[in-house]
Amino acid sequence: MRIYAKSKLTKNIYDKINKGAEGIEIHLDEEYKESFQTINGHFVKDVPIKAIHAPLIKNNSDAKLDTCVDHKTSWAVLEGTMNFAQKIAEKKGWNIVVIAHLSSNIEELKLYGIYEDIIVFLRDVIEKYPNVELAIENSTKRGHINDNLGFRSICYDDPTILVKDINHER
């Protein structure tokens, strides 16, 4: 088993490494653009970065795949994160995982009319950043359970279906 730790790109990152973390998941927030500037800094050289969590930003403007209000802006942030990860991957010599959120299920994405757009976007960025692996988390199934509206933490096969649809016709 490998032990990884979450951290912002600050000097406190070394405390986690000194306490035994074998890898670091960089957690980005509102200052994510400043983090992108550290690409040539000592953090990239000295820290075993394994993953980068796309920015979590106040006012619901996270880099989520299904932000319906302004998904193109959210996708630009996600693509910036993937570009950042690609540069780190090239310096490190290993792939970097980028973690993004998806809070809707496939039925909802189709209802919102953005499912096909998400597929096209993901195909493009996966092709553009070959040393970045995209992990989608926090998918939520909403629906009726025994005639009541209910929520479940895993969308059954939705992540698998999304991956199959991304790979279809490639």
mmCIF file of C-alpha atoms in Angstrom:
data_model
loop_
_atom_site.group_PDB
_atom_site.id
_atom_site.type_symbol
_atom_site.label_atom_id
_atom_site.label_comp_id
_atom_site.label_asym_id
_atom_site.label_seq_id
_atom_site.Cartn_x
_atom_site.Cartn_y
_atom_site.Cartn_z
ATOM 1 C CA MET A 1 0.000 0.000 0.000
ATOM 2 C CA ARG A 2 1.192 3.492 -0.848
ATOM 3 C CA ILE A 3 0.417 6.439 1.371
ATOM 4 C CA TYR A 4 -0.331 9.730 -0.338
ATOM 5 C CA ALA A 5 -1.251 13.046 1.250
ATOM 6 C CA LYS A 6 -3.231 16.062 0.054
ATOM 7 C CA SER A 7 -1.504 19.425 0.156
ATOM 8 C CA LYS A 8 -1.495 22.886 -1.314
ATOM 9 C CA LEU A 9 1.722 24.002 -2.987
ATOM 10 C CA THR A 10 3.189 25.562 0.158
ATOM 11 C CA LYS A 11 6.247 24.863 2.275
ATOM 12 C CA ASN A 12 4.039 22.746 4.583
ATOM 13 C CA ILE A 13 4.131 20.104 1.864
ATOM 14 C CA TYR A 14 7.493 18.932 3.194
ATOM 15 C CA ASP A 15 5.950 18.099 6.591
ATOM 16 C CA LYS A 16 3.742 15.520 4.892
ATOM 17 C CA ILE A 17 6.697 13.984 3.072
ATOM 18 C CA ASN A 18 8.740 13.918 6.298
ATOM 19 C CA LYS A 19 5.835 12.122 8.031
ATOM 20 C CA GLY A 20 5.918 9.321 5.471
ATOM 21 C CA ALA A 21 3.790 10.363 2.499
ATOM 22 C CA GLU A 22 5.151 8.634 -0.595
ATOM 23 C CA GLY A 23 3.258 10.881 -2.966
ATOM 24 C CA ILE A 24 1.335 14.123 -2.922
ATOM 25 C CA GLU A 25 -2.055 15.081 -4.338
ATOM 26 C CA ILE A 26 -1.847 18.802 -4.953
ATOM 27 C CA HIS A 27 -5.104 20.452 -3.942
ATOM 28 C CA LEU A 28 -5.813 23.649 -5.859
ATOM 29 C CA ASP A 29 -8.176 26.416 -4.741
ATOM 30 C CA GLU A 30 -8.845 30.066 -5.645
ATOM 31 C CA GLU A 31 -5.113 30.690 -5.973
ATOM 32 C CA TYR A 32 -4.749 28.005 -8.622
ATOM 33 C CA LYS A 33 -3.297 30.419 -11.191
ATOM 34 C CA GLU A 34 -0.500 31.223 -8.756
ATOM 35 C CA SER A 35 0.104 27.486 -8.368
ATOM 36 C CA PHE A 36 0.520 27.162 -12.128
ATOM 37 C CA GLN A 37 3.407 29.630 -11.879
ATOM 38 C CA THR A 38 5.364 27.264 -9.594
ATOM 39 C CA ILE A 39 5.913 24.790 -12.420
ATOM 40 C CA ASN A 40 9.597 25.704 -12.598
ATOM 41 C CA GLY A 41 9.909 26.099 -8.846
ATOM 42 C CA HIS A 42 11.405 23.806 -6.247
ATOM 43 C CA PHE A 43 8.103 22.067 -5.504
ATOM 44 C CA VAL A 44 8.089 20.276 -8.820
ATOM 45 C CA LYS A 45 11.704 19.188 -8.485
ATOM 46 C CA ASP A 46 11.624 18.074 -4.837
ATOM 47 C CA VAL A 47 8.092 16.759 -4.296
ATOM 48 C CA PRO A 48 6.701 13.382 -5.477
ATOM 49 C CA ILE A 49 3.563 14.829 -7.072
ATOM 50 C CA LYS A 50 1.222 12.021 -8.146
ATOM 51 C CA ALA A 51 -2.112 13.795 -8.565
ATOM 52 C CA ILE A 52 -3.626 17.245 -8.848
ATOM 53 C CA HIS A 53 -7.160 17.996 -7.722
ATOM 54 C CA ALA A 54 -8.820 20.507 -10.041
ATOM 55 C CA PRO A 55 -9.566 23.776 -8.221
ATOM 56 C CA LEU A 56 -12.357 23.932 -5.698
ATOM 57 C CA ILE A 57 -13.591 27.496 -5.879
ATOM 58 C CA LYS A 58 -16.239 29.348 -3.877
ATOM 59 C CA ASN A 59 -19.566 30.309 -5.462
ATOM 60 C CA ASN A 60 -19.943 26.921 -7.158
ATOM 61 C CA SER A 61 -17.446 27.664 -9.909
ATOM 62 C CA ASP A 62 -15.361 24.544 -9.328
ATOM 63 C CA ALA A 63 -13.736 22.874 -12.279
ATOM 64 C CA LYS A 64 -16.654 20.460 -12.579
ATOM 65 C CA LEU A 65 -17.534 18.737 -15.812
ATOM 66 C CA ASP A 66 -21.227 19.471 -15.419
ATOM 67 C CA THR A 67 -21.416 23.086 -14.298
ATOM 68 C CA CYS A 68 -24.484 24.021 -16.297
ATOM 69 C CA VAL A 69 -24.395 27.762 -15.681
ATOM 70 C CA ASP A 70 -21.032 28.360 -17.347
ATOM 71 C CA HIS A 71 -19.451 25.040 -18.167
ATOM 72 C CA LYS A 72 -17.048 26.476 -20.753
ATOM 73 C CA THR A 73 -15.354 28.600 -18.053
ATOM 74 C CA SER A 74 -15.207 25.601 -15.731
ATOM 75 C CA TRP A 75 -13.745 23.477 -18.517
ATOM 76 C CA ALA A 76 -11.100 26.132 -19.208
ATOM 77 C CA VAL A 77 -10.015 25.845 -15.562
ATOM 78 C CA LEU A 78 -9.957 22.039 -15.856
ATOM 79 C CA GLU A 79 -7.941 22.213 -19.063
ATOM 80 C CA GLY A 80 -5.507 24.629 -17.382
ATOM 81 C CA THR A 81 -5.111 22.082 -14.597
ATOM 82 C CA MET A 82 -4.451 19.329 -17.130
ATOM 83 C CA ASN A 83 -1.866 21.494 -18.897
ATOM 84 C CA PHE A 84 -0.182 22.110 -15.517
ATOM 85 C CA ALA A 85 -0.229 18.352 -14.839
ATOM 86 C CA GLN A 86 1.223 17.581 -18.282
ATOM 87 C CA LYS A 87 4.176 19.894 -17.628
ATOM 88 C CA ILE A 88 4.792 18.259 -14.257
ATOM 89 C CA ALA A 89 4.497 14.780 -15.815
ATOM 90 C CA GLU A 90 7.105 15.693 -18.415
ATOM 91 C CA LYS A 91 9.492 16.904 -15.693
ATOM 92 C CA LYS A 92 8.851 13.907 -13.420
ATOM 93 C CA GLY A 93 8.817 11.183 -16.048
ATOM 94 C CA TRP A 94 5.522 9.661 -14.880
ATOM 95 C CA ASN A 95 1.830 10.248 -15.485
ATOM 96 C CA ILE A 96 -0.093 12.627 -13.244
ATOM 97 C CA VAL A 97 -3.730 12.039 -12.275
ATOM 98 C CA VAL A 98 -6.061 15.050 -12.450
ATOM 99 C CA ILE A 99 -9.146 14.720 -10.277
ATOM 100 C CA ALA A 100 -12.335 16.493 -11.353
ATOM 101 C CA HIS A 101 -15.877 16.462 -10.020
ATOM 102 C CA LEU A 102 -19.024 15.324 -11.745
ATOM 103 C CA SER A 103 -22.146 15.914 -9.687
ATOM 104 C CA SER A 104 -24.775 14.809 -12.212
ATOM 105 C CA ASN A 105 -25.561 11.426 -13.648
ATOM 106 C CA ILE A 106 -25.708 10.646 -17.366
ATOM 107 C CA GLU A 107 -29.498 10.995 -17.551
ATOM 108 C CA GLU A 108 -29.248 14.514 -16.112
ATOM 109 C CA LEU A 109 -26.354 15.460 -18.395
ATOM 110 C CA LYS A 110 -28.420 14.405 -21.404
ATOM 111 C CA LEU A 111 -31.422 16.308 -20.047
ATOM 112 C CA TYR A 112 -29.260 19.455 -19.637
ATOM 113 C CA GLY A 113 -28.056 18.970 -23.228
ATOM 114 C CA ILE A 114 -24.356 18.880 -22.313
ATOM 115 C CA TYR A 115 -23.505 15.164 -22.367
ATOM 116 C CA GLU A 116 -22.239 15.133 -25.947
ATOM 117 C CA ASP A 117 -20.303 18.367 -25.308
ATOM 118 C CA ILE A 118 -18.618 16.723 -22.303
ATOM 119 C CA ILE A 119 -17.658 13.725 -24.441
ATOM 120 C CA VAL A 120 -16.107 15.970 -27.116
ATOM 121 C CA PHE A 121 -14.286 18.076 -24.512
ATOM 122 C CA LEU A 122 -12.870 15.024 -22.713
ATOM 123 C CA ARG A 123 -11.749 13.396 -25.973
ATOM 124 C CA ASP A 124 -9.919 16.598 -26.897
ATOM 125 C CA VAL A 125 -8.105 17.088 -23.590
ATOM 126 C CA ILE A 126 -7.227 13.404 -23.221
ATOM 127 C CA GLU A 127 -5.624 13.535 -26.660
ATOM 128 C CA LYS A 128 -3.912 16.871 -25.975
ATOM 129 C CA TYR A 129 -2.363 15.845 -22.628
ATOM 130 C CA PRO A 130 -1.072 12.277 -23.087
ATOM 131 C CA ASN A 131 0.658 12.045 -19.695
ATOM 132 C CA VAL A 132 -2.432 13.031 -17.716
ATOM 133 C CA GLU A 133 -4.974 10.550 -16.414
ATOM 134 C CA LEU A 134 -8.380 11.979 -15.585
ATOM 135 C CA ALA A 135 -10.206 10.700 -12.495
ATOM 136 C CA ILE A 136 -13.835 11.702 -12.066
ATOM 137 C CA GLU A 137 -15.198 11.670 -8.533
ATOM 138 C CA ASN A 138 -18.262 12.504 -6.465
ATOM 139 C CA SER A 139 -20.795 11.410 -9.019
ATOM 140 C CA THR A 140 -24.245 11.274 -7.416
ATOM 141 C CA LYS A 141 -27.271 9.282 -8.489
ATOM 142 C CA ARG A 142 -30.526 11.135 -7.991
ATOM 143 C CA GLY A 143 -33.771 9.386 -8.566
ATOM 144 C CA HIS A 144 -36.818 7.809 -7.064
ATOM 145 C CA ILE A 145 -36.336 5.106 -4.472
ATOM 146 C CA ASN A 146 -39.612 3.566 -3.270
ATOM 147 C CA ASP A 147 -41.552 6.597 -4.567
ATOM 148 C CA ASN A 148 -39.284 9.052 -2.700
ATOM 149 C CA LEU A 149 -36.578 11.248 -4.156
ATOM 150 C CA GLY A 150 -33.270 9.745 -3.088
ATOM 151 C CA PHE A 151 -29.535 10.152 -3.473
ATOM 152 C CA ARG A 152 -26.908 7.459 -3.761
ATOM 153 C CA SER A 153 -23.172 8.041 -3.663
ATOM 154 C CA ILE A 154 -22.286 5.905 -6.661
ATOM 155 C CA CYS A 155 -23.969 6.208 -10.047
ATOM 156 C CA TYR A 156 -23.950 2.502 -10.670
ATOM 157 C CA ASP A 157 -22.347 2.174 -14.104
ATOM 158 C CA ASP A 158 -22.369 5.879 -15.073
ATOM 159 C CA PRO A 159 -18.565 6.383 -14.859
ATOM 160 C CA THR A 160 -18.030 3.210 -16.902
ATOM 161 C CA ILE A 161 -20.577 4.314 -19.504
ATOM 162 C CA LEU A 162 -18.922 7.749 -19.711
ATOM 163 C CA VAL A 163 -15.519 6.137 -20.370
ATOM 164 C CA LYS A 164 -17.007 3.814 -23.007
ATOM 165 C CA ASP A 165 -18.657 6.786 -24.732
ATOM 166 C CA ILE A 166 -15.399 8.764 -24.692
ATOM 167 C CA ASN A 167 -13.545 5.831 -26.278
ATOM 168 C CA HIS A 168 -16.269 5.100 -28.849
ATOM 169 C CA GLU A 169 -15.223 6.107 -32.400
ATOM 170 C CA ARG A 170 -11.674 7.058 -31.369
#
